Short mmCIF file of C-alpha atoms in Angstrom, two decimals:
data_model
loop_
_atom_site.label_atom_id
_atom_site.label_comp_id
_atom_site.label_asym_id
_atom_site.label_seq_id
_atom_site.Cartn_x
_atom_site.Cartn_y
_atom_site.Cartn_z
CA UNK A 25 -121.26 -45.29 85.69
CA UNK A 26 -123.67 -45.63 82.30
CA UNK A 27 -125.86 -47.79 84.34
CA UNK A 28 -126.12 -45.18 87.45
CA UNK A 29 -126.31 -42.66 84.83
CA UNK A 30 -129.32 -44.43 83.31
CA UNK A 31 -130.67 -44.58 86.41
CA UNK A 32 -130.61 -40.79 86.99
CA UNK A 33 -132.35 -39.80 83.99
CA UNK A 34 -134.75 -42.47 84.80
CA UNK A 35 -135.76 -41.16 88.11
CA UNK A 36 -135.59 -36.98 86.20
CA UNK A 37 -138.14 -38.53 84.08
CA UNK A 38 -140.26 -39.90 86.79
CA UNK A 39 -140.05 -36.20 88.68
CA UNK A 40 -141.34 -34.45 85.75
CA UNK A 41 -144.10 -37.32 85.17
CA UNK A 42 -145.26 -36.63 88.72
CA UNK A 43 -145.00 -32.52 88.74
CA UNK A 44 -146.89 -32.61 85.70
CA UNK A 45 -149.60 -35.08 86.65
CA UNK A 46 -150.18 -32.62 89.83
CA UNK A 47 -149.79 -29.37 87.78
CA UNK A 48 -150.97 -30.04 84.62
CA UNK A 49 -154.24 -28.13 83.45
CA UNK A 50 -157.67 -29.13 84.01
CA UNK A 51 -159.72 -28.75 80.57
CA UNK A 52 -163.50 -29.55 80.83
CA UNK A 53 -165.80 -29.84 78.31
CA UNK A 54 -169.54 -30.30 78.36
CA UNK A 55 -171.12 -33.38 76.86
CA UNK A 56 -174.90 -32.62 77.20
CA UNK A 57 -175.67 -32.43 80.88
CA UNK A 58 -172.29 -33.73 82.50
CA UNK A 59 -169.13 -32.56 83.41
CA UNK A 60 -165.89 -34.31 82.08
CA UNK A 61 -162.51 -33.71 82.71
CA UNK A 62 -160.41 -34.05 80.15
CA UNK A 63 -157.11 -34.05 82.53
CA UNK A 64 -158.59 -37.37 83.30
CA UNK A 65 -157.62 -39.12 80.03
CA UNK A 66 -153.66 -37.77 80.44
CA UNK A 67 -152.33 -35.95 83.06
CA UNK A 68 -154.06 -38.28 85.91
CA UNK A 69 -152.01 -41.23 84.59
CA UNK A 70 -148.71 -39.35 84.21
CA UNK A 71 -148.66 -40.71 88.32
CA UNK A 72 -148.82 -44.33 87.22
CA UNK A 73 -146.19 -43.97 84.18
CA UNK A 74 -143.82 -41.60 87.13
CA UNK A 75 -144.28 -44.61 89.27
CA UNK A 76 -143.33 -47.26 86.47
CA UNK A 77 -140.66 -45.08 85.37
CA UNK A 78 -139.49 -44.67 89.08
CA UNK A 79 -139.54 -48.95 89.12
CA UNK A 80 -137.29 -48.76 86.51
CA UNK A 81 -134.86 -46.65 87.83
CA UNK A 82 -134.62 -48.14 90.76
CA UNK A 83 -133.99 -51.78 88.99
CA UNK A 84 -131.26 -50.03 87.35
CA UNK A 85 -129.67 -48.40 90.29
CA UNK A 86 -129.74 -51.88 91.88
CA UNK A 87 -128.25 -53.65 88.75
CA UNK A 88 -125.17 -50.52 89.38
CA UNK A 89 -125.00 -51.81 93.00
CA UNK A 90 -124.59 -55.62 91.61
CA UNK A 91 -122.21 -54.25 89.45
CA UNK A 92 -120.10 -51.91 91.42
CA UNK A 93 -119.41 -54.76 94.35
CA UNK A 94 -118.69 -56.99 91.88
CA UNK A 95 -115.49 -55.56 90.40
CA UNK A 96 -114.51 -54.20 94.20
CA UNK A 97 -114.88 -57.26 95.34
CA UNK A 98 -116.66 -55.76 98.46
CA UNK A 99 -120.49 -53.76 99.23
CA UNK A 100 -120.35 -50.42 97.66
CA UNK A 101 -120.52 -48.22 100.78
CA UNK A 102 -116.80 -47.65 101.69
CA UNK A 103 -116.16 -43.57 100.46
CA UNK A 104 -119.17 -40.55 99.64
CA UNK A 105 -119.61 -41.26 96.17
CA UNK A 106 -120.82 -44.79 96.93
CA UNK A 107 -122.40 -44.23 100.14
CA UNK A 108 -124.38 -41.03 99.16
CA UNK A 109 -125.31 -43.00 95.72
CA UNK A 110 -126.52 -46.17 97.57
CA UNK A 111 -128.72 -43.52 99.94
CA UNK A 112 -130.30 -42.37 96.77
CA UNK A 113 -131.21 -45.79 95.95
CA UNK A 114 -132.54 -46.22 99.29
CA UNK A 115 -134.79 -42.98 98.61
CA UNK A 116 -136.38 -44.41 95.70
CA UNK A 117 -136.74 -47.70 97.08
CA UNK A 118 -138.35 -46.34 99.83
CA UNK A 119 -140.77 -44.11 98.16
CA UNK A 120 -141.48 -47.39 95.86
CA UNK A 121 -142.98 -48.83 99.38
CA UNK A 122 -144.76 -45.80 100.48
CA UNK A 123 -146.87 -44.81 97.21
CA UNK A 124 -147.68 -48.40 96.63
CA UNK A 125 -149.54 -47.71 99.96
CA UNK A 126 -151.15 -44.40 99.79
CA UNK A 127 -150.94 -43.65 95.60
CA UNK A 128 -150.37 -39.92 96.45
CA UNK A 129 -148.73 -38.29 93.44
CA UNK A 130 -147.34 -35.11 95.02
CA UNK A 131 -144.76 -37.79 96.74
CA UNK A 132 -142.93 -38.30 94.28
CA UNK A 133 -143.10 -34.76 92.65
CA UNK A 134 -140.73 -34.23 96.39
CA UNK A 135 -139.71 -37.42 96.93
CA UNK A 136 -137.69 -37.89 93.83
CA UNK A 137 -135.57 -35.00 92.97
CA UNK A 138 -134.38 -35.77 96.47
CA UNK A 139 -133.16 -38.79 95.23
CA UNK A 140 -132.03 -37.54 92.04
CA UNK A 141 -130.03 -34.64 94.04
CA UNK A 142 -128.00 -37.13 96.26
CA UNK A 143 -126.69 -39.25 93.41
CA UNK A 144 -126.05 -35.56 91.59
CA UNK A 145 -124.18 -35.20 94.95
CA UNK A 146 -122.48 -38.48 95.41
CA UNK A 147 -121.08 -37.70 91.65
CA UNK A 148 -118.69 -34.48 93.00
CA UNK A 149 -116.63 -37.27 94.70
CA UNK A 150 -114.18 -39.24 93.12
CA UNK A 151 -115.80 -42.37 91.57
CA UNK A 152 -112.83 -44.16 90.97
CA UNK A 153 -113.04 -47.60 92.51
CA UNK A 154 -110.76 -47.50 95.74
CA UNK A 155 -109.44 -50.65 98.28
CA UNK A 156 -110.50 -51.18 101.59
CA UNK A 157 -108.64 -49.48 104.01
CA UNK A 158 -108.03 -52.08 107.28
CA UNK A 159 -111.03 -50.75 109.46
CA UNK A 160 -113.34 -51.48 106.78
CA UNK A 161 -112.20 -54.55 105.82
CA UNK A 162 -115.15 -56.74 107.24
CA UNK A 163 -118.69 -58.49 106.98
CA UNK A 164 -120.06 -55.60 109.43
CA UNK A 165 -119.38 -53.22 106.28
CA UNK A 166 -122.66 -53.73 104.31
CA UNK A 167 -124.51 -55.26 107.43
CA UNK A 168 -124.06 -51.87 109.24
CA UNK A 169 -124.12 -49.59 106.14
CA UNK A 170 -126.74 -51.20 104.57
CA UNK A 171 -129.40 -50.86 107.56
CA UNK A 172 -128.34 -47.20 108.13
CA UNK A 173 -128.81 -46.63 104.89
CA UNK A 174 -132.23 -47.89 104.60
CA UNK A 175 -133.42 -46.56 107.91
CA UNK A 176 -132.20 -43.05 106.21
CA UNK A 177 -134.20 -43.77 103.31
CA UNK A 178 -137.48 -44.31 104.95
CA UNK A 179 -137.07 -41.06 107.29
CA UNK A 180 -136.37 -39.08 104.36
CA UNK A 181 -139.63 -40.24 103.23
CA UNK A 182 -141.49 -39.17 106.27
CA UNK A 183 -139.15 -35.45 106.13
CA UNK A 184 -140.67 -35.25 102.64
CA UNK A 185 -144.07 -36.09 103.72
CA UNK A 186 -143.47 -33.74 106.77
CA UNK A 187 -142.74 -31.13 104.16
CA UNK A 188 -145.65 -31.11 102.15
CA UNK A 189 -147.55 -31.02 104.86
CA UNK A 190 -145.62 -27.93 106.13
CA UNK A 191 -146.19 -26.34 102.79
CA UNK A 192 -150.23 -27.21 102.88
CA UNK A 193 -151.03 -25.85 106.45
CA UNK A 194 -148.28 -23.05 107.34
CA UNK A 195 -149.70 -19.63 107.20
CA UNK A 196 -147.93 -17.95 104.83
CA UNK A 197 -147.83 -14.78 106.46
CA UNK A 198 -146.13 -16.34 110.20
CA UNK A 199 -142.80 -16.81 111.02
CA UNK A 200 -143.06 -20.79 110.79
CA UNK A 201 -143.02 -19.78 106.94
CA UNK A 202 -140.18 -17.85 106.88
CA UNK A 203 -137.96 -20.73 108.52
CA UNK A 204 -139.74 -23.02 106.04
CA UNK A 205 -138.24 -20.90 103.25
CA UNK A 206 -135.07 -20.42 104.68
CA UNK A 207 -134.92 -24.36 104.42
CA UNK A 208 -135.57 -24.26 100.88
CA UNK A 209 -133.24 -21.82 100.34
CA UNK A 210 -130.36 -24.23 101.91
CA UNK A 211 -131.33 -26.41 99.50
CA UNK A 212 -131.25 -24.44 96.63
CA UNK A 213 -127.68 -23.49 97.89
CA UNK A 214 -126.74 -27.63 97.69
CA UNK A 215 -128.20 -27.55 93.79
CA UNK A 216 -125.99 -24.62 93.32
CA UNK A 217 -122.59 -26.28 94.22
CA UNK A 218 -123.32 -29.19 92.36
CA UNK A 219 -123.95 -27.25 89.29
CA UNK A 220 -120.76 -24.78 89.90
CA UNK A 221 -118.83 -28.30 90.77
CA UNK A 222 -120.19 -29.47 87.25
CA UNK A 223 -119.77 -26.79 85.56
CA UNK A 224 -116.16 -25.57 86.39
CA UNK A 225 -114.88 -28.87 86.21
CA UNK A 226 -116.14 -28.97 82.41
CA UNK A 227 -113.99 -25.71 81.90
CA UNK A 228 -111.36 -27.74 83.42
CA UNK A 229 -110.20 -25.53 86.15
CA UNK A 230 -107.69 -26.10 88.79
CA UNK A 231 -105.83 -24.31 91.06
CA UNK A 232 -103.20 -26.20 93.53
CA UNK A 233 -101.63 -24.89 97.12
CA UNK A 234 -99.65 -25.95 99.15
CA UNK A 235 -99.18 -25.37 103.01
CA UNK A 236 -96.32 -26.62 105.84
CA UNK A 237 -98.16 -28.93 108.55
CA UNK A 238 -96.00 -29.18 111.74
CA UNK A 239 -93.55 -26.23 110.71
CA UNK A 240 -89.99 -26.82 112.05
CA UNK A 241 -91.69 -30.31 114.36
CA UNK A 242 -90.14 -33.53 113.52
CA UNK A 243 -93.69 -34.16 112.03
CA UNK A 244 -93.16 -31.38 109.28
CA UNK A 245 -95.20 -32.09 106.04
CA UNK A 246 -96.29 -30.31 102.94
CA UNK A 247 -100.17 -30.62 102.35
CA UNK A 248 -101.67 -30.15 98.75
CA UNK A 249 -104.85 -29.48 97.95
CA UNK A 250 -106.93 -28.69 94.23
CA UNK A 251 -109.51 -26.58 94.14
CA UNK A 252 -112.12 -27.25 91.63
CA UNK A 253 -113.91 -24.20 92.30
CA UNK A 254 -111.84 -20.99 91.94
CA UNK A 255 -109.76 -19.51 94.95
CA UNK A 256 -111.99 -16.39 96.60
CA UNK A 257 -110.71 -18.12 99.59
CA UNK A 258 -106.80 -19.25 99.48
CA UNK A 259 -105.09 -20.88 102.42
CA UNK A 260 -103.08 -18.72 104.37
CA UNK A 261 -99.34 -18.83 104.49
CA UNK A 262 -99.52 -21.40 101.32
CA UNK A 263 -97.52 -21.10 98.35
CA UNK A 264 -99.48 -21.69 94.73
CA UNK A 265 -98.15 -24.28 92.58
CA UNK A 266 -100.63 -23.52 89.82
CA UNK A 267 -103.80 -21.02 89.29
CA UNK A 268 -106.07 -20.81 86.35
CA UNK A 269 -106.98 -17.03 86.14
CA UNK A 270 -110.60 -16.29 87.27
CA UNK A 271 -112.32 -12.70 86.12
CA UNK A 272 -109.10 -11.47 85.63
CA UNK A 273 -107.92 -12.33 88.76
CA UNK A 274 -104.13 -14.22 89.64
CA UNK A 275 -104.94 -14.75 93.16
CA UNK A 276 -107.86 -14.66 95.34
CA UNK A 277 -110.15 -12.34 96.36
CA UNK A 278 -108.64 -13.13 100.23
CA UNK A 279 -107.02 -15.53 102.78
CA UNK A 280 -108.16 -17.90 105.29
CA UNK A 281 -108.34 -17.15 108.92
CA UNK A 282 -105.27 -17.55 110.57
CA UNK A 283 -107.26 -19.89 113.11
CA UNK A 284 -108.69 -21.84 109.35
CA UNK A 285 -105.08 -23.48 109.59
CA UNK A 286 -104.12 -26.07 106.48
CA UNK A 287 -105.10 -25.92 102.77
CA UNK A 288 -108.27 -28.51 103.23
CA UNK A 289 -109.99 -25.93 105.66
CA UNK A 290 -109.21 -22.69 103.24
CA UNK A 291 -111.23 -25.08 100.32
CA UNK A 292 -114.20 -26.03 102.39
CA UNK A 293 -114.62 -22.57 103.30
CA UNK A 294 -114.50 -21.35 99.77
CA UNK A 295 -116.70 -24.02 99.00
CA UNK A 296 -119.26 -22.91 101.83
CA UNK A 297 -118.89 -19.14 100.16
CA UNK A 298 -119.09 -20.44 96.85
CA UNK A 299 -122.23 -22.23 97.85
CA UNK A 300 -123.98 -19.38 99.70
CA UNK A 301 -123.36 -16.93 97.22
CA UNK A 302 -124.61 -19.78 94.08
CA UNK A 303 -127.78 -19.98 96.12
CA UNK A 304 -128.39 -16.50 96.61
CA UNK A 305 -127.98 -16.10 92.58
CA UNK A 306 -130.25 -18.88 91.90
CA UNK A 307 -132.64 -17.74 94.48
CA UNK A 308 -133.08 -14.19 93.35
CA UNK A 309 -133.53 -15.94 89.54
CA UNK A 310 -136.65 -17.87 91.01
CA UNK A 311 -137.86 -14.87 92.80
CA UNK A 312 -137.94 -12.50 89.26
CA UNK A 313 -139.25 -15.60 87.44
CA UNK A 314 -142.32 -16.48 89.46
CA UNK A 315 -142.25 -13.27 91.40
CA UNK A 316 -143.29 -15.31 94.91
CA UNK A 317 -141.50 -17.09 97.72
CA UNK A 318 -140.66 -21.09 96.62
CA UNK A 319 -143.16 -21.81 99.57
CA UNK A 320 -146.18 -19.60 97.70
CA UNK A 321 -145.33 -21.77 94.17
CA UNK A 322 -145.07 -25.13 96.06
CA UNK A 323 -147.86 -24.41 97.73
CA UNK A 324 -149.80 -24.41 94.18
CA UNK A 325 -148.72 -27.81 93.86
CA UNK A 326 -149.73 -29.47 97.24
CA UNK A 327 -152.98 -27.44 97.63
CA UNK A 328 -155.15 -30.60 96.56
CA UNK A 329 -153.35 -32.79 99.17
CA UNK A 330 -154.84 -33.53 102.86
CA UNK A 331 -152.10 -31.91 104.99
CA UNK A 332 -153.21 -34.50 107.78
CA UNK A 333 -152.69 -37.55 105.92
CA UNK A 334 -149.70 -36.06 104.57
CA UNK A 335 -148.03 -35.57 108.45
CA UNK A 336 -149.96 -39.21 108.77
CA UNK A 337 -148.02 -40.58 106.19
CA UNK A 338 -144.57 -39.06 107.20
CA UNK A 339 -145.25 -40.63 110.96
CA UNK A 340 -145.82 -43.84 109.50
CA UNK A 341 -143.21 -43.63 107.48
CA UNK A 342 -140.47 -42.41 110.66
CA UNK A 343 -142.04 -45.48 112.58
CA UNK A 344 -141.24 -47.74 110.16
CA UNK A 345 -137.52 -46.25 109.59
CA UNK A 346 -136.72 -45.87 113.60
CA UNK A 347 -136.19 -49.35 114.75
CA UNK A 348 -134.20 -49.62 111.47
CA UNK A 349 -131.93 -47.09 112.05
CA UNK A 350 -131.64 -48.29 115.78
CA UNK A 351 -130.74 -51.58 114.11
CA UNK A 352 -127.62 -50.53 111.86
CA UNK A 353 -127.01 -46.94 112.95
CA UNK A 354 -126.39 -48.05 117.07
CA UNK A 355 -126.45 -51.67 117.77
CA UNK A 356 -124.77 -53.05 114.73
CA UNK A 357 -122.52 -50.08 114.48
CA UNK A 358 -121.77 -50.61 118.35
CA UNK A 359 -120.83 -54.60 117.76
CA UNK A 360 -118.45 -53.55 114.87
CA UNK A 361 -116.20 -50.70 116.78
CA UNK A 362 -115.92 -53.27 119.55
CA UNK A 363 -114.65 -56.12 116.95
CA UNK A 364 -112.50 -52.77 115.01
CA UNK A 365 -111.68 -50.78 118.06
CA UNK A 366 -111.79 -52.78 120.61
CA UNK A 367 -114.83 -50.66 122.41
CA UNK A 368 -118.68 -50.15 121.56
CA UNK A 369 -118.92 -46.95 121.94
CA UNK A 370 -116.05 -43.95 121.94
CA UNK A 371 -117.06 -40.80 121.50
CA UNK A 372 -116.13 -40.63 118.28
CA UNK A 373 -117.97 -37.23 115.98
CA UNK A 374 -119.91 -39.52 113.95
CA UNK A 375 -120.65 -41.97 117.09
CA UNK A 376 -122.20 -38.78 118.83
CA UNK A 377 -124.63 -37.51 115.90
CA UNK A 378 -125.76 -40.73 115.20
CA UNK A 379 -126.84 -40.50 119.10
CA UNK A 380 -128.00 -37.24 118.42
CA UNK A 381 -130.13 -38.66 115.72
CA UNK A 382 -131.28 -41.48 117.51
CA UNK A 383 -132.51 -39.47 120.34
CA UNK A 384 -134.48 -36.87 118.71
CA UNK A 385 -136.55 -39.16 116.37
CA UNK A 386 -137.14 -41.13 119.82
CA UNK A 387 -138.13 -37.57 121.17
CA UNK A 388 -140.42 -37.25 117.91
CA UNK A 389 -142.39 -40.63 118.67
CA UNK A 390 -142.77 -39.58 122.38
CA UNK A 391 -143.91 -36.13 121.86
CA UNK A 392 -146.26 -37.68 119.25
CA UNK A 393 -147.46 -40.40 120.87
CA UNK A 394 -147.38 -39.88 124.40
CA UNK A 395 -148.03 -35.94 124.04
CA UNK A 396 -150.37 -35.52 121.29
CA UNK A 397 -148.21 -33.22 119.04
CA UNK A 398 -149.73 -33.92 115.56
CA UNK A 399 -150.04 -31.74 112.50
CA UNK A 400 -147.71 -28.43 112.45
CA UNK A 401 -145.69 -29.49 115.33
CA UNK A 402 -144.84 -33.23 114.37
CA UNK A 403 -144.31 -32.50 110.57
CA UNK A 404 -141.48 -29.99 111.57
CA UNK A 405 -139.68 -32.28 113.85
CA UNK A 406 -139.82 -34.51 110.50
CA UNK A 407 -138.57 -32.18 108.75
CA UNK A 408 -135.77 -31.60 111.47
CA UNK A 409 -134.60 -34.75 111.77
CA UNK A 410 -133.56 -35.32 108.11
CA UNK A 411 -131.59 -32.13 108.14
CA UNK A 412 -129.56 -33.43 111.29
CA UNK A 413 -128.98 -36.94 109.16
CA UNK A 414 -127.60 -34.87 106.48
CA UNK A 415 -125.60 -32.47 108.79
CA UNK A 416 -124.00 -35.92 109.87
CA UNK A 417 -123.75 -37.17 106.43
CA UNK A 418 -122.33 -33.70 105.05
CA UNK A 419 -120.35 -31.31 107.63
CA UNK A 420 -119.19 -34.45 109.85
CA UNK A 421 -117.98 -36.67 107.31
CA UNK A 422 -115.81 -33.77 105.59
CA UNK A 423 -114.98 -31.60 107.97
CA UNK A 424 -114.93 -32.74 111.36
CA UNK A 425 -111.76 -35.31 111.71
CA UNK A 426 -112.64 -38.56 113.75
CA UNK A 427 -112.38 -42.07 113.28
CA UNK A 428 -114.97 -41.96 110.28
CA UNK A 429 -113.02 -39.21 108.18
CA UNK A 430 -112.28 -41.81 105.54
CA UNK A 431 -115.87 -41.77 104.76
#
């Protein structure tokens, strides 16, 4: 964990390298007749030391893959904290590809914290290191994961690109840039449950129900389930076995649905409300700080950037992750659930969104290609597409049940 921890602070320091070498203040001074710029000296090559500081980070990441398959004794992609870490990696590495190419700086001022925010992510899960559970138990594991993984990377590249050229060339003052900041504000809801995760869990709280599965079946079962974050949800019909007092409070603010049956469901939902209402906070905090919209302060930051090179660099960037994901995310995943299962293809939750997925970036080159949508159009689908790869990688992992819950 030291070494992935290392790696994190090395990629924070490459973010604020890069929003500083894109914010930071142009002095000028006159010698005789010409013009200098003194931001020239500094701030300019704050990109290059974000970039060598990125390297770094990403060597280190790589030396916690090594590391973390070594004392498994199998590729570090079996359970969320490893696979959401490794996707991180796969981030940097692909951003590591894409600036060598183009050198634009605002990149990584996106491209980065994204990075940082998965492994900040990956981190709420336990990290303890865990057996293979029979399904995974094969050479298809990192063959399959792997690809996917990397495909992901590169198309979060090209969602990032996609962004900042949203944020360049949206009218502020049209609806497009009200959906733009209702993105950012989904976002900003993520940051806030990793920090309440963080910061509860330092406090030590915990709160434990319990609920009756199959009541009065020959299945009958007690499920248990912690909360990290306090209760405003608790499960309905559960009894508490213990409950740390929060504001005062013994119990929670109110129960589950009836129809939100089992103790699981009740935390998710609290989660959800714990998230929403984290956001919200942070949210109004930005908006009495900087007294604008997150898109009207970005947009400070990307103003000096072509916003058609920008949705030229996210296409490139989606055509080079495509056949990729094709690769690991459909054919490879189809050979393994034949050798697993027994079929290629079942129906399965994840099995359909990573159809979904594959279809609509195939519906993005079309459209683009074929149709001519460039600019505006194409850099939202970009954008799109990464937030149905992390709807698969978020709300279908955990909470719809299929044959790819253990992940």
């Amino acid at each position: 964990m030291n070494i992935l921890l290392a790696a994190f602070f090395l990629y924070l320091f490459s973010t604020v390298a890069f929003v500083v070498s894109i914010t930071g203040r142009k002095w000028k001074r006159r010698n005789g007749d010409r013009e200098q710029t003194a931001q020239g000296d500094f701030v300019a090559r704050l990109g290059t030391i974000g970039y060598g500081l990125a390297i770094l980070g990403v060597i280190c990441h790589a030396v916690f893959v090594v590391y973390r398959m070594v004392i498994a004794g199998h590729f570090p992609t079996s359970n969320m904290f490893e696979f959401m870490s490794f996707l991180g990696f796969c981030i940097a590495l692909a951003f590591l590809f894409i600036y060598g190419i183009y050198k634009i700086r605002v990149l990584g001022a996106f491209a980065m914290p994204l990075a940082l925010i998965l492994i900040a992510y990956a981190s709420v899960f336990p990290t303890e290191v865990q057996p293979l559970i029979p399904a995974l138990r094969s050479h298809w594991l990192y063959i399959h994961v792997t690809t996917v993984s990397i495909g992901e990377g590169v198309l979060a590249i090209g969602a990032v690109a996609g962004l900042i050229s949203l944020l360049r060339t949206v009218d502020r003052k049209s609806r497009s840039a009200f959906w733009l900041e209702m993105i950012l504000l989904v976002v900003t809801m993520l940051l806030a449950f990793i920090a309440l995760f963080f910061l509860f869990s330092s406090l030590g709280y915990e709160a434990e129900y319990a609920h009756v599965v199959d009541a009065g079946t020959a299945e009958e079962r007690v499920e248990i389930q912690a909360y990290v974050l306090p209760p405003l949800v608790i499960p309905a019909d559960s009894e508490t076995l213990s409950e740390d007092p929060f504001l005062g409070m013994d119990m929670g603010w109110f129960e589950a649905p009836a129809w939100m049956k089992g103790v699981n469901a009740a935390r998710k939902f609290n989660t959800v409300i714990w998230s929403v209402i984290g956001g919200l906070v942070l949210y109004g905090v930005w908006r009495l700080v900087f007294r604008r919209r997150m898109i009207d302060v970005l947009y400070r930051a990307v103003k000096g950037v072509d916003g058609e090179l920008a949705e030229e660099i996210s296409y490139r960037a989606i055509a080079i992750g495509y056949p990729i994901f094709t690769l690991g995310g459909l054919i490879f995943a189809m050979i393994w659930a034949h050798e697993a299962w027994g079929r290629f293809w079942g129906w399965d939750p994840k099995e359909v969104w990573a159809l979904i997925t594959w279809l609509f970036y195939s519906a993005y080159l079309h459209l683009r290609l074929s149709r001519g949508w460039q600019g505006e159009k194409a850099a939202w689908l970009a954008v799109g597409g990464f937030v149905i790869i992390m709807i698969n990688l978020v709300v279908i992992n955990l909470v719809v049940s299929g044959l790819h819950s253990y992940a």
